[in-house]
Coordinates of C-alpha atoms in Angstrom, one line a residue:
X1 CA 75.6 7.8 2.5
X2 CA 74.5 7.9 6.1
X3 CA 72.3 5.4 7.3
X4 CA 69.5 7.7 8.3
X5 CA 68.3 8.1 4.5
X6 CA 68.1 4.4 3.9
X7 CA 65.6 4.2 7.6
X8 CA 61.8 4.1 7.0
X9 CA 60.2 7.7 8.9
X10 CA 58.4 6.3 11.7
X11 CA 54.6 5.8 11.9
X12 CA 52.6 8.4 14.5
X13 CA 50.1 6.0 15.8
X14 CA 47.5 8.8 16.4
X15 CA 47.8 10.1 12.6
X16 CA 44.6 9.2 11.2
X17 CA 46.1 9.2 7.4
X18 CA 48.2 6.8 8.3
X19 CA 45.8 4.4 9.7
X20 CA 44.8 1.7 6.9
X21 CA 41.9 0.9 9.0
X22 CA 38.5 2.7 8.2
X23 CA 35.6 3.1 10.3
X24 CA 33.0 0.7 8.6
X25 CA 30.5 3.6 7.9
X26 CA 33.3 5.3 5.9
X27 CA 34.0 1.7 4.0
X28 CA 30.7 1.3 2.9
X29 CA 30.5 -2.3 4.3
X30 CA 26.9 -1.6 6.1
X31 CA 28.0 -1.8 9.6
X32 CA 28.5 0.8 11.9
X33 CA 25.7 3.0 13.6
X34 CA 24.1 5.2 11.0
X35 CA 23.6 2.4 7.9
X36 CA 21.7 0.5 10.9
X37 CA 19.8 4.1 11.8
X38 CA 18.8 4.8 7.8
X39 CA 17.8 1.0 7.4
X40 CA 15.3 1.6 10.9
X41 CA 13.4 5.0 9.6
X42 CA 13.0 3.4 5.8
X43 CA 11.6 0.7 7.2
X44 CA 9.2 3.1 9.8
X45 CA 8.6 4.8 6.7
X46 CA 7.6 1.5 4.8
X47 CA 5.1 0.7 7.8
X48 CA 3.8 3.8 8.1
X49 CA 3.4 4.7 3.9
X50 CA 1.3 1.3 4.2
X51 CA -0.9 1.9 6.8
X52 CA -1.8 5.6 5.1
X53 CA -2.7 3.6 1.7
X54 CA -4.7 0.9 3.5
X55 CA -6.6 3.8 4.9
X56 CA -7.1 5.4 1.6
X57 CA -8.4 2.2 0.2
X58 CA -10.2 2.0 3.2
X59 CA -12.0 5.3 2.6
X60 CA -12.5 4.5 -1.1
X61 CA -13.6 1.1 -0.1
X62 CA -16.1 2.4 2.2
X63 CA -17.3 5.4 -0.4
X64 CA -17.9 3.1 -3.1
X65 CA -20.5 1.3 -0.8
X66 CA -22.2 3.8 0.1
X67 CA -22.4 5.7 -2.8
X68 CA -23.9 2.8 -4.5
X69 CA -26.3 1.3 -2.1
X70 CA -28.1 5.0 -1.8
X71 CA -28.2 4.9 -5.5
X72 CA -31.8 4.2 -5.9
X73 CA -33.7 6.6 -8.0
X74 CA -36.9 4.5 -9.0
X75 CA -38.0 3.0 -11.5
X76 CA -34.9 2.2 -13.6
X77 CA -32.7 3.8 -11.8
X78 CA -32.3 1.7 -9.0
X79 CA -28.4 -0.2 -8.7
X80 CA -30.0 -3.8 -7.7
X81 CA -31.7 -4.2 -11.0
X82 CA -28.5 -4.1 -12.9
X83 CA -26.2 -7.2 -12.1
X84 CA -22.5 -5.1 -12.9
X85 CA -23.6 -2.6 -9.9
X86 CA -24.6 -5.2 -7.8
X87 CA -21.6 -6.9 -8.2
X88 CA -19.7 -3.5 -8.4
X89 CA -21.2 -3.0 -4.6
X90 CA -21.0 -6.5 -3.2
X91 CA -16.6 -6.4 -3.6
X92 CA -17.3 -2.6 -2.5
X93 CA -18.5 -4.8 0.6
X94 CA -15.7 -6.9 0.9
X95 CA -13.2 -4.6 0.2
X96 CA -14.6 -2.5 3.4
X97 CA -13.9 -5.3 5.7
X98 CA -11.0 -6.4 4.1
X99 CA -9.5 -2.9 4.7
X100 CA -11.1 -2.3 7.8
X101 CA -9.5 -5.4 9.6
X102 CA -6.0 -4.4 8.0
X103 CA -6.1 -1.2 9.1
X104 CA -6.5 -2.1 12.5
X105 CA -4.1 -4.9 12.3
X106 CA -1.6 -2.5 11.2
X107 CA -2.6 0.2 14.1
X108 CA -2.5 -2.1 17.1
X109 CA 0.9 -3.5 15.6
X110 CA 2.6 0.2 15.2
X111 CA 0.9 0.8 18.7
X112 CA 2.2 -2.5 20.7
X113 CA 4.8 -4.0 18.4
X114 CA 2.9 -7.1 18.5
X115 CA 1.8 -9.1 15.8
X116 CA -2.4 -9.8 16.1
X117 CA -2.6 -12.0 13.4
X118 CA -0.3 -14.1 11.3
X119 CA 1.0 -11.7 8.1
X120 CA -0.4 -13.3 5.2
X121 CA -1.2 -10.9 2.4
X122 CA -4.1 -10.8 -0.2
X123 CA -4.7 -7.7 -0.6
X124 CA -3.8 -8.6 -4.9
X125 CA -6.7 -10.4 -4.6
X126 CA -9.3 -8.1 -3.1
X127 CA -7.5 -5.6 -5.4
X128 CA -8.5 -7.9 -8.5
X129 CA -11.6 -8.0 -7.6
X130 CA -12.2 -4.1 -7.2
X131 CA -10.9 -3.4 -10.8
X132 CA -13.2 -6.0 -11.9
X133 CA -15.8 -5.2 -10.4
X134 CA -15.4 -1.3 -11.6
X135 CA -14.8 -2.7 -15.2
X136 CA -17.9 -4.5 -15.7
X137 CA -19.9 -1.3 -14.4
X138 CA -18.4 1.3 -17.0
X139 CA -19.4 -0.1 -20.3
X140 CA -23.1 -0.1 -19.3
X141 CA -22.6 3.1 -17.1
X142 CA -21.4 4.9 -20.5
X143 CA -24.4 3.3 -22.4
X144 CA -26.9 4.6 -19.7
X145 CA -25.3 8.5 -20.0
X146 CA -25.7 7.8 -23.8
X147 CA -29.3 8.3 -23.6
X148 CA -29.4 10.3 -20.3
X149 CA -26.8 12.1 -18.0
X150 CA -28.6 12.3 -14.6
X151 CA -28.1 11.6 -10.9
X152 CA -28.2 8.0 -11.1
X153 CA -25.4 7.6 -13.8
X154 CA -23.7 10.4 -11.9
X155 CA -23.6 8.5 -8.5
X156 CA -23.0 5.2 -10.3
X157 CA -19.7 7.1 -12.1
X158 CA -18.6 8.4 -8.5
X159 CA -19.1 4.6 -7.3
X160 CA -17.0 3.5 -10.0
X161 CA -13.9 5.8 -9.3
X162 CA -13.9 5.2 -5.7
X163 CA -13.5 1.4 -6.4
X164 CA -10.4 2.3 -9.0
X165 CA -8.9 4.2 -6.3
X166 CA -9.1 1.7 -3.9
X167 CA -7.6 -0.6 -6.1
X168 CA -4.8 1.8 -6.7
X169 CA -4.2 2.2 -3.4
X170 CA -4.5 -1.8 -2.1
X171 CA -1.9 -2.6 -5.5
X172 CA 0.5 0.0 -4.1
X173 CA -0.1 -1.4 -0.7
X174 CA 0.4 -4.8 -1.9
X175 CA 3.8 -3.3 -3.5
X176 CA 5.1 -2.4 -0.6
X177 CA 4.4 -5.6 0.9
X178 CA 5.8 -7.3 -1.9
X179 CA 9.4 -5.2 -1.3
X180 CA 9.0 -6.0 2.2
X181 CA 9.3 -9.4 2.1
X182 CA 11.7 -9.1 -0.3
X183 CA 14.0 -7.8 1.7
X184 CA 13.4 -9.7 4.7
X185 CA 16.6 -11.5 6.2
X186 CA 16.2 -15.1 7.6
X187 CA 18.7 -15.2 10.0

């Protein structure tokens, strides 16, 4: 036997196979350039998703208002003599602001990357309050088309689904938020 079978084959230093170190983006670990790259546009994507569905609720927010404070008809069709729409338009109200001031919260903050005020979410809360208040409208909005179907059951209807759209946008909203600070680090 020579000795030369019995030798180890050297190692090429510039062979990539046999290299036991892996660049961390290959490893999985999370470091390296382009987990850092994907982590930055999902969370532009996240800002940017929210600010689009505090806009919608916004809109829907602002719809429902005025759908229902121009729904006077006369005589029994005005909203203010029924307590559900006048409820149904004063969180229609709220909501606007509500909306309003988070939307351009969220604007000046994608704009400066600044923080105006202090992040404090309640946007469960105003979004409570819509689906309530569109809840106790459509039981006496469906009595009323019972005995007539006309403009003022109409516009009361189309008040009605633009506060359960707002609320489905401000819950997804609030969602979002929710997953956000979820995965917030603290370090």
């Amino acid at each position: 036997m020579s000795n030369s079978e019995h030798t180890p084959p050297k190692k090429d230093l510039e062979s990539p196979a046999t290299d036991n170190t892996a660049p961390a983006a290959e490893t999985g670990t999370g470091l390296g350039v382009a987990p850092i790259t994907r982590r930055w546009r999902r969370e532009d994507m996240l800002k940017r998703g929210s600010l689009a569905l505090r806009g919608l609720a916004f809109l829907f927010s602002l719809l429902a208002f005025i759908i229902m404070a121009s729904n006077k008809h006369g005589d029994w069709k005005d909203f203010d003599k029924y307590e559900e729409y006048r409820y149904l338009l004063a969180i229609a109200i709220l909501s606007t602001f509500y909306t309003a001031g988070q939307v351009l919260r969220h604007v000046q903050e994608l704009s400066t990357g600044k923080q105006m005020l202090e992040k404090r979410t309640s946007a469960m809360i105003v979004a409570y309050l819509l689906v309530s208040s569109a809840s106790t409208a459509v039981p006496l909005t469906n009595r009323m088309r019972e005995g007539a179907d006309n403009i003022f059951t109409d516009s009361s209807a189309a008040a009605i689904s633009m506060g359960f759209f707002a609320f489905i946008s401000l819950a997804l909203s609030a969602l979002i938020s929710g997953y956000k600070l979820s995965t917030q680090s603290y370090i």
